[in-house]
Steps between C-alpha positions, in 0.01 A plus 500: 500500500844449649750774557841488337780435745835664431739383772779737602854380559564440868678822584450785741564759229281597208515255216641659184316442174595197291479720192541874506159642403486711187376797699540876494384717789491875538719623784292553815578871499380538140178304525217676328222412263304178509776242446800433722672285240470211258568126508561259213445145632651200323174300480125532550510289819427747779600274791822403322596862429399676822758362747795665323309827453389506863853425624608826336192706595526396866794740532267789413171377646587269787331161498237488226156381605285562191532518122213629286555418136333519160409138414506553122877449478531202734405134503253412779647548848391399851360758745803467726865395489793491738829665408801553725300372795211746459144429392407725210146565388455503122202696369414504131340827394434624144659845508401779267871550432589162348780294658521685829614343828469638852746359757417577864760496775428435866576859600214641285738566212399439140681457170305520173662326206428480132544134403648448157373170354766229510469435125598860415814521286814633668523842329133583568518374859817700569338815359191445719715440811691822441189704416334394827780654706572805285477824699169681468532809280498823695172686472538869440275719707397846392427782736 
């Protein structure tokens, strides 16, 4: 199996995404719960969609080295790809929570995303994006 090659532009700076990912992330200070955010890709082609997502997540995670994803929502993908000059390991894993993606940064950081299927209609996808980043309700404690 060959790995997909995504060649960065020849520049010393980070390469911006070609398309702004449809992504919502919780602020770092407000992270809580299982998910850190949600992503609505434009297609089911993992290696076509990841470079733009990773260009944005690199700001939070540093260079990404591994993506663990639920294969049910994606067409078959290679075990490795190169994006923005970095080799990225792609590991398919059938999560209990459907359509989950783990993105690992080089500094031991992790972002967990809910992936909204690309075929989802706009109103439903927008609602799911917003729900994923909604603040957790405060839990009342009794004494």
